[in-house]
JSON list of C-alpha atoms in Angstrom, two decimals:
[
{"chain": "A", "resi": 1, "resn": "MET", "atom": "CA", "xyz": [120.25, 94.95, 87.92]},
{"chain": "A", "resi": 2, "resn": "THR", "atom": "CA", "xyz": [118.00, 91.98, 85.45]},
{"chain": "A", "resi": 3, "resn": "ARG", "atom": "CA", "xyz": [118.49, 88.30, 86.30]},
{"chain": "A", "resi": 4, "resn": "LEU", "atom": "CA", "xyz": [120.43, 87.61, 83.26]},
{"chain": "A", "resi": 5, "resn": "THR", "atom": "CA", "xyz": [122.93, 90.06, 84.65]},
{"chain": "A", "resi": 6, "resn": "ALA", "atom": "CA", "xyz": [122.71, 88.47, 88.11]},
{"chain": "A", "resi": 7, "resn": "ARG", "atom": "CA", "xyz": [123.40, 85.22, 86.74]},
{"chain": "A", "resi": 8, "resn": "ALA", "atom": "CA", "xyz": [126.05, 86.17, 84.40]},
{"chain": "A", "resi": 9, "resn": "LEU", "atom": "CA", "xyz": [128.29, 88.06, 87.11]},
{"chain": "A", "resi": 10, "resn": "VAL", "atom": "CA", "xyz": [127.97, 84.58, 89.13]},
{"chain": "A", "resi": 11, "resn": "ALA", "atom": "CA", "xyz": [128.84, 82.65, 86.06]},
{"chain": "A", "resi": 12, "resn": "VAL", "atom": "CA", "xyz": [132.17, 85.05, 85.85]},
{"chain": "A", "resi": 13, "resn": "VAL", "atom": "CA", "xyz": [132.62, 83.58, 89.51]},
{"chain": "A", "resi": 14, "resn": "PHE", "atom": "CA", "xyz": [131.55, 80.30, 89.19]},
{"chain": "A", "resi": 15, "resn": "TRP", "atom": "CA", "xyz": [133.77, 78.91, 85.87]},
{"chain": "A", "resi": 16, "resn": "PRO", "atom": "CA", "xyz": [137.14, 80.36, 87.38]},
{"chain": "A", "resi": 17, "resn": "SER", "atom": "CA", "xyz": [136.69, 79.19, 90.82]},
{"chain": "A", "resi": 18, "resn": "LEU", "atom": "CA", "xyz": [135.33, 75.62, 89.53]},
{"chain": "A", "resi": 19, "resn": "PHE", "atom": "CA", "xyz": [138.58, 75.45, 87.25]},
{"chain": "A", "resi": 20, "resn": "PHE", "atom": "CA", "xyz": [141.40, 76.94, 89.81]},
{"chain": "A", "resi": 21, "resn": "PHE", "atom": "CA", "xyz": [140.16, 75.69, 92.93]},
{"chain": "A", "resi": 22, "resn": "TRP", "atom": "CA", "xyz": [138.57, 72.55, 92.35]},
{"chain": "A", "resi": 23, "resn": "PHE", "atom": "CA", "xyz": [140.64, 71.53, 89.35]},
{"chain": "A", "resi": 24, "resn": "LEU", "atom": "CA", "xyz": [144.41, 73.05, 90.29]},
{"chain": "A", "resi": 25, "resn": "GLY", "atom": "CA", "xyz": [143.53, 73.98, 93.64]},
{"chain": "A", "resi": 26, "resn": "PRO", "atom": "CA", "xyz": [144.34, 70.46, 95.51]},
{"chain": "A", "resi": 27, "resn": "PHE", "atom": "CA", "xyz": [147.61, 70.18, 94.23]},
{"chain": "A", "resi": 28, "resn": "VAL", "atom": "CA", "xyz": [148.68, 73.34, 95.71]},
{"chain": "A", "resi": 29, "resn": "LEU", "atom": "CA", "xyz": [146.79, 73.37, 99.25]},
{"chain": "A", "resi": 30, "resn": "PHE", "atom": "CA", "xyz": [147.59, 70.25, 99.64]},
{"chain": "A", "resi": 31, "resn": "LEU", "atom": "CA", "xyz": [151.40, 71.33, 99.37]},
{"chain": "A", "resi": 32, "resn": "LEU", "atom": "CA", "xyz": [150.51, 73.73, 101.46]},
{"chain": "A", "resi": 33, "resn": "SER", "atom": "CA", "xyz": [148.63, 72.13, 104.17]},
{"chain": "A", "resi": 34, "resn": "THR", "atom": "CA", "xyz": [151.06, 69.27, 105.45]},
{"chain": "A", "resi": 35, "resn": "THR", "atom": "CA", "xyz": [153.87, 69.34, 107.35]},
{"chain": "A", "resi": 36, "resn": "SER", "atom": "CA", "xyz": [157.06, 69.74, 104.57]},
{"chain": "A", "resi": 37, "resn": "SER", "atom": "CA", "xyz": [159.71, 66.89, 104.87]},
{"chain": "A", "resi": 38, "resn": "GLU", "atom": "CA", "xyz": [162.35, 69.35, 106.05]},
{"chain": "A", "resi": 39, "resn": "VAL", "atom": "CA", "xyz": [159.91, 70.39, 108.96]},
{"chain": "A", "resi": 40, "resn": "CYS", "atom": "CA", "xyz": [159.93, 66.39, 109.55]},
{"chain": "A", "resi": 41, "resn": "LEU", "atom": "CA", "xyz": [163.51, 66.16, 110.12]},
{"chain": "A", "resi": 42, "resn": "ARG", "atom": "CA", "xyz": [163.60, 68.69, 112.83]},
{"chain": "A", "resi": 43, "resn": "LEU", "atom": "CA", "xyz": [160.70, 67.49, 114.96]},
{"chain": "A", "resi": 44, "resn": "GLU", "atom": "CA", "xyz": [162.36, 65.52, 117.87]},
{"chain": "A", "resi": 45, "resn": "SER", "atom": "CA", "xyz": [159.08, 65.22, 120.98]},
{"chain": "A", "resi": 46, "resn": "ARG", "atom": "CA", "xyz": [155.65, 64.45, 120.36]},
{"chain": "A", "resi": 47, "resn": "ALA", "atom": "CA", "xyz": [154.82, 67.85, 121.34]},
{"chain": "A", "resi": 48, "resn": "GLU", "atom": "CA", "xyz": [156.72, 69.48, 118.63]},
{"chain": "A", "resi": 49, "resn": "PHE", "atom": "CA", "xyz": [154.77, 66.91, 116.00]},
{"chain": "A", "resi": 50, "resn": "LEU", "atom": "CA", "xyz": [151.76, 67.81, 117.04]},
{"chain": "A", "resi": 51, "resn": "ALA", "atom": "CA", "xyz": [152.27, 71.51, 117.13]},
{"chain": "A", "resi": 52, "resn": "ALA", "atom": "CA", "xyz": [153.26, 71.37, 113.57]},
{"chain": "A", "resi": 53, "resn": "ALA", "atom": "CA", "xyz": [150.49, 69.07, 112.43]},
{"chain": "A", "resi": 54, "resn": "ASN", "atom": "CA", "xyz": [147.82, 71.68, 114.57]},
{"chain": "A", "resi": 55, "resn": "GLY", "atom": "CA", "xyz": [149.41, 74.32, 112.46]},
{"chain": "A", "resi": 56, "resn": "THR", "atom": "CA", "xyz": [148.20, 72.78, 109.48]},
{"chain": "A", "resi": 57, "resn": "LEU", "atom": "CA", "xyz": [144.56, 73.27, 110.63]},
{"chain": "A", "resi": 58, "resn": "PRO", "atom": "CA", "xyz": [144.02, 77.24, 109.71]},
{"chain": "A", "resi": 59, "resn": "MET", "atom": "CA", "xyz": [144.90, 76.12, 106.28]},
{"chain": "A", "resi": 60, "resn": "LEU", "atom": "CA", "xyz": [142.67, 73.28, 106.08]},
{"chain": "A", "resi": 61, "resn": "ILE", "atom": "CA", "xyz": [139.66, 75.47, 107.38]},
{"chain": "A", "resi": 62, "resn": "LEU", "atom": "CA", "xyz": [140.66, 78.15, 104.45]},
{"chain": "A", "resi": 63, "resn": "GLN", "atom": "CA", "xyz": [141.04, 75.61, 101.75]},
{"chain": "A", "resi": 64, "resn": "ASN", "atom": "CA", "xyz": [137.39, 74.24, 102.59]},
{"chain": "A", "resi": 65, "resn": "LEU", "atom": "CA", "xyz": [136.08, 77.75, 102.39]},
{"chain": "A", "resi": 66, "resn": "ILE", "atom": "CA", "xyz": [137.66, 78.10, 99.13]},
{"chain": "A", "resi": 67, "resn": "TYR", "atom": "CA", "xyz": [136.25, 75.28, 97.63]},
{"chain": "A", "resi": 68, "resn": "ALA", "atom": "CA", "xyz": [132.79, 75.93, 98.91]},
{"chain": "A", "resi": 69, "resn": "VAL", "atom": "CA", "xyz": [132.61, 79.05, 96.36]},
{"chain": "A", "resi": 70, "resn": "PRO", "atom": "CA", "xyz": [131.41, 76.83, 93.38]},
{"chain": "A", "resi": 71, "resn": "ILE", "atom": "CA", "xyz": [128.72, 75.44, 95.76]},
{"chain": "A", "resi": 72, "resn": "ALA", "atom": "CA", "xyz": [127.60, 78.90, 96.74]},
{"chain": "A", "resi": 73, "resn": "CYS", "atom": "CA", "xyz": [127.39, 80.22, 93.28]},
{"chain": "A", "resi": 74, "resn": "LEU", "atom": "CA", "xyz": [125.06, 77.06, 92.64]},
{"chain": "A", "resi": 75, "resn": "VAL", "atom": "CA", "xyz": [123.20, 78.30, 95.42]},
{"chain": "A", "resi": 76, "resn": "LEU", "atom": "CA", "xyz": [122.73, 81.83, 94.40]},
{"chain": "A", "resi": 77, "resn": "TRP", "atom": "CA", "xyz": [121.75, 80.38, 90.79]},
{"chain": "A", "resi": 78, "resn": "ASN", "atom": "CA", "xyz": [119.24, 79.00, 92.34]},
{"chain": "A", "resi": 79, "resn": "ARG", "atom": "CA", "xyz": [117.67, 81.74, 94.23]},
{"chain": "A", "resi": 80, "resn": "LEU", "atom": "CA", "xyz": [117.93, 83.62, 90.78]},
{"chain": "A", "resi": 81, "resn": "SER", "atom": "CA", "xyz": [116.21, 81.11, 89.20]},
{"chain": "A", "resi": 82, "resn": "PRO", "atom": "CA", "xyz": [114.46, 78.71, 91.45]},
{"chain": "A", "resi": 83, "resn": "GLU", "atom": "CA", "xyz": [113.62, 75.16, 90.12]},
{"chain": "A", "resi": 84, "resn": "PRO", "atom": "CA", "xyz": [112.64, 72.19, 92.35]},
{"chain": "A", "resi": 85, "resn": "ALA", "atom": "CA", "xyz": [114.52, 69.54, 90.21]},
{"chain": "A", "resi": 86, "resn": "ARG", "atom": "CA", "xyz": [118.29, 71.35, 90.02]},
{"chain": "A", "resi": 87, "resn": "ALA", "atom": "CA", "xyz": [117.31, 72.34, 93.91]},
{"chain": "A", "resi": 88, "resn": "ARG", "atom": "CA", "xyz": [117.38, 68.85, 94.87]},
{"chain": "A", "resi": 89, "resn": "HIS", "atom": "CA", "xyz": [120.76, 68.01, 92.88]},
{"chain": "A", "resi": 90, "resn": "ILE", "atom": "CA", "xyz": [122.08, 71.45, 94.66]},
{"chain": "A", "resi": 91, "resn": "ALA", "atom": "CA", "xyz": [121.16, 69.81, 97.90]},
{"chain": "A", "resi": 92, "resn": "THR", "atom": "CA", "xyz": [122.86, 66.56, 96.58]},
{"chain": "A", "resi": 93, "resn": "CYS", "atom": "CA", "xyz": [125.95, 68.58, 96.09]},
{"chain": "A", "resi": 94, "resn": "ILE", "atom": "CA", "xyz": [126.10, 70.23, 99.45]},
{"chain": "A", "resi": 95, "resn": "LYS", "atom": "CA", "xyz": [126.03, 66.77, 100.86]},
{"chain": "A", "resi": 96, "resn": "LEU", "atom": "CA", "xyz": [128.49, 65.46, 98.63]},
{"chain": "A", "resi": 97, "resn": "PHE", "atom": "CA", "xyz": [130.86, 68.40, 99.51]},
{"chain": "A", "resi": 98, "resn": "ALA", "atom": "CA", "xyz": [130.61, 67.99, 103.11]},
{"chain": "A", "resi": 99, "resn": "VAL", "atom": "CA", "xyz": [131.52, 64.39, 102.76]},
{"chain": "A", "resi": 100, "resn": "SER", "atom": "CA", "xyz": [134.44, 65.35, 101.05]},
{"chain": "A", "resi": 101, "resn": "ALA", "atom": "CA", "xyz": [135.60, 68.37, 102.77]},
{"chain": "A", "resi": 102, "resn": "SER", "atom": "CA", "xyz": [135.68, 66.07, 105.85]},
{"chain": "A", "resi": 103, "resn": "ILE", "atom": "CA", "xyz": [137.49, 62.91, 104.06]},
{"chain": "A", "resi": 104, "resn": "GLY", "atom": "CA", "xyz": [140.06, 65.89, 102.70]},
{"chain": "A", "resi": 105, "resn": "ALA", "atom": "CA", "xyz": [140.43, 67.38, 105.96]},
{"chain": "A", "resi": 106, "resn": "VAL", "atom": "CA", "xyz": [140.79, 64.26, 107.61]},
{"chain": "A", "resi": 107, "resn": "TRP", "atom": "CA", "xyz": [143.43, 62.96, 105.03]},
{"chain": "A", "resi": 108, "resn": "ASP", "atom": "CA", "xyz": [145.41, 66.15, 104.88]},
{"chain": "A", "resi": 109, "resn": "TYR", "atom": "CA", "xyz": [145.73, 66.37, 108.88]},
{"chain": "A", "resi": 110, "resn": "GLY", "atom": "CA", "xyz": [146.22, 62.55, 109.18]},
{"chain": "A", "resi": 111, "resn": "SER", "atom": "CA", "xyz": [149.15, 63.03, 106.64]},
{"chain": "A", "resi": 112, "resn": "SER", "atom": "CA", "xyz": [150.43, 65.65, 108.79]},
{"chain": "A", "resi": 113, "resn": "LEU", "atom": "CA", "xyz": [150.86, 63.06, 111.85]},
{"chain": "A", "resi": 114, "resn": "THR", "atom": "CA", "xyz": [152.63, 60.44, 109.63]},
{"chain": "A", "resi": 115, "resn": "CYS", "atom": "CA", "xyz": [155.35, 62.82, 108.56]},
{"chain": "A", "resi": 116, "resn": "ASP", "atom": "CA", "xyz": [157.74, 60.91, 111.02]},
{"chain": "A", "resi": 117, "resn": "GLY", "atom": "CA", "xyz": [161.64, 62.11, 109.73]},
{"chain": "A", "resi": 118, "resn": "TYR", "atom": "CA", "xyz": [163.11, 59.95, 112.52]},
{"chain": "A", "resi": 119, "resn": "GLY", "atom": "CA", "xyz": [161.06, 56.76, 112.36]},
{"chain": "A", "resi": 120, "resn": "GLN", "atom": "CA", "xyz": [159.28, 57.34, 115.54]},
{"chain": "A", "resi": 121, "resn": "ALA", "atom": "CA", "xyz": [155.61, 55.86, 115.64]},
{"chain": "A", "resi": 122, "resn": "PHE", "atom": "CA", "xyz": [154.26, 59.19, 118.16]},
{"chain": "A", "resi": 123, "resn": "PHE", "atom": "CA", "xyz": [150.54, 58.32, 117.15]},
{"chain": "A", "resi": 124, "resn": "SER", "atom": "CA", "xyz": [148.37, 56.07, 116.76]},
{"chain": "A", "resi": 125, "resn": "THR", "atom": "CA", "xyz": [148.74, 53.81, 113.66]},
{"chain": "A", "resi": 126, "resn": "ALA", "atom": "CA", "xyz": [145.32, 54.85, 112.74]},
{"chain": "A", "resi": 127, "resn": "TRP", "atom": "CA", "xyz": [146.81, 57.79, 111.49]},
{"chain": "A", "resi": 128, "resn": "GLN", "atom": "CA", "xyz": [148.50, 56.32, 109.01]},
{"chain": "A", "resi": 129, "resn": "MET", "atom": "CA", "xyz": [144.82, 54.10, 107.46]},
{"chain": "A", "resi": 130, "resn": "THR", "atom": "CA", "xyz": [144.14, 58.21, 106.09]},
{"chain": "A", "resi": 131, "resn": "SER", "atom": "CA", "xyz": [146.55, 57.22, 103.27]},
{"chain": "A", "resi": 132, "resn": "TYR", "atom": "CA", "xyz": [143.65, 55.23, 101.94]},
{"chain": "A", "resi": 133, "resn": "LEU", "atom": "CA", "xyz": [141.18, 58.16, 102.42]},
{"chain": "A", "resi": 134, "resn": "PRO", "atom": "CA", "xyz": [142.34, 59.69, 98.55]},
{"chain": "A", "resi": 135, "resn": "ILE", "atom": "CA", "xyz": [140.25, 56.67, 97.03]},
{"chain": "A", "resi": 136, "resn": "ALA", "atom": "CA", "xyz": [137.25, 57.28, 99.34]},
{"chain": "A", "resi": 137, "resn": "SER", "atom": "CA", "xyz": [137.48, 60.81, 98.16]},
{"chain": "A", "resi": 138, "resn": "LEU", "atom": "CA", "xyz": [138.03, 60.13, 94.39]},
{"chain": "A", "resi": 139, "resn": "LEU", "atom": "CA", "xyz": [134.78, 58.07, 94.62]},
{"chain": "A", "resi": 140, "resn": "ILE", "atom": "CA", "xyz": [133.16, 60.81, 96.56]},
{"chain": "A", "resi": 141, "resn": "ASN", "atom": "CA", "xyz": [134.37, 63.66, 94.28]},
{"chain": "A", "resi": 142, "resn": "ILE", "atom": "CA", "xyz": [134.05, 62.36, 90.82]},
{"chain": "A", "resi": 143, "resn": "PRO", "atom": "CA", "xyz": [130.24, 62.33, 90.67]},
{"chain": "A", "resi": 144, "resn": "LEU", "atom": "CA", "xyz": [130.18, 65.45, 92.51]},
{"chain": "A", "resi": 145, "resn": "TYR", "atom": "CA", "xyz": [132.48, 67.08, 89.87]},
{"chain": "A", "resi": 146, "resn": "VAL", "atom": "CA", "xyz": [130.35, 65.24, 87.25]},
{"chain": "A", "resi": 147, "resn": "LEU", "atom": "CA", "xyz": [126.97, 67.36, 89.10]},
{"chain": "A", "resi": 148, "resn": "VAL", "atom": "CA", "xyz": [128.30, 70.57, 89.86]},
{"chain": "A", "resi": 149, "resn": "PHE", "atom": "CA", "xyz": [129.61, 70.69, 86.36]},
{"chain": "A", "resi": 150, "resn": "SER", "atom": "CA", "xyz": [126.38, 70.06, 84.64]},
{"chain": "A", "resi": 151, "resn": "LEU", "atom": "CA", "xyz": [124.70, 72.20, 87.29]},
{"chain": "A", "resi": 152, "resn": "GLY", "atom": "CA", "xyz": [126.82, 75.08, 86.28]},
{"chain": "A", "resi": 153, "resn": "ARG", "atom": "CA", "xyz": [126.49, 74.70, 82.66]},
{"chain": "A", "resi": 154, "resn": "ALA", "atom": "CA", "xyz": [122.71, 74.43, 83.04]},
{"chain": "A", "resi": 155, "resn": "TYR", "atom": "CA", "xyz": [122.63, 77.66, 85.02]},
{"chain": "A", "resi": 156, "resn": "SER", "atom": "CA", "xyz": [124.64, 79.88, 82.83]},
{"chain": "A", "resi": 157, "resn": "THR", "atom": "CA", "xyz": [123.09, 78.79, 79.84]},
{"chain": "A", "resi": 158, "resn": "ARG", "atom": "CA", "xyz": [120.63, 81.35, 78.70]},
{"chain": "A", "resi": 159, "resn": "ASP", "atom": "CA", "xyz": [117.20, 80.92, 79.03]},
{"chain": "A", "resi": 160, "resn": "ASP", "atom": "CA", "xyz": [115.71, 82.93, 76.16]},
{"chain": "A", "resi": 161, "resn": "ILE", "atom": "CA", "xyz": [117.75, 81.13, 73.31]},
{"chain": "A", "resi": 162, "resn": "THR", "atom": "CA", "xyz": [115.79, 78.28, 71.68]},
{"chain": "A", "resi": 163, "resn": "GLU", "atom": "CA", "xyz": [117.85, 75.12, 70.29]},
{"chain": "A", "resi": 164, "resn": "ASP", "atom": "CA", "xyz": [118.05, 76.88, 66.61]},
{"chain": "A", "resi": 165, "resn": "GLY", "atom": "CA", "xyz": [119.65, 79.85, 68.08]},
{"chain": "A", "resi": 166, "resn": "VAL", "atom": "CA", "xyz": [116.63, 82.55, 68.17]},
{"chain": "A", "resi": 167, "resn": "VAL", "atom": "CA", "xyz": [116.89, 84.96, 70.57]},
{"chain": "A", "resi": 168, "resn": "HIS", "atom": "CA", "xyz": [113.53, 85.75, 72.59]},
{"chain": "A", "resi": 169, "resn": "PRO", "atom": "CA", "xyz": [113.33, 88.94, 73.87]},
{"chain": "A", "resi": 170, "resn": "THR", "atom": "CA", "xyz": [111.11, 88.36, 76.45]},
{"chain": "A", "resi": 171, "resn": "GLY", "atom": "CA", "xyz": [113.03, 85.63, 77.80]},
{"chain": "A", "resi": 172, "resn": "ASP", "atom": "CA", "xyz": [110.32, 83.25, 77.21]},
{"chain": "A", "resi": 173, "resn": "ASN", "atom": "CA", "xyz": [110.70, 79.85, 75.07]},
{"chain": "A", "resi": 174, "resn": "PRO", "atom": "CA", "xyz": [107.83, 78.87, 73.02]}
]
């Protein structure tokens, strides 16, 4: 398999995962990862409430693993076609992703803990502060999305095509 073929295969995974997981996935996974309002109405004790919130942890882990697919594709692209400048940008993406994933997990888990059908204060009011985390997440995710999109575009563009559209069979641009 040539490098061009391998890069194309990574692109086939990268673009759909970026669209479906990063742009549509948050809406679906957020709904699945938090305790629904029907469950909240049935919880009567602190132990039941905490068990329901802790039940969201596997979904949060799965969510972050799924969100990591585009980042893994960038790392694979860098292995196939190493470039120091892009490698630094990929390292920045990984750091931003780690911060974003952490904030998202705390937000989802905190949302599960503050879901209270009876108005009982089972947990510290600090968990209610997690409602502000989407603002911080947005401030981190916008540059992350732009950087990942631009890196993906740069890696999935063929190197053997010049700006005037001429294809060079050796892959070397003049």
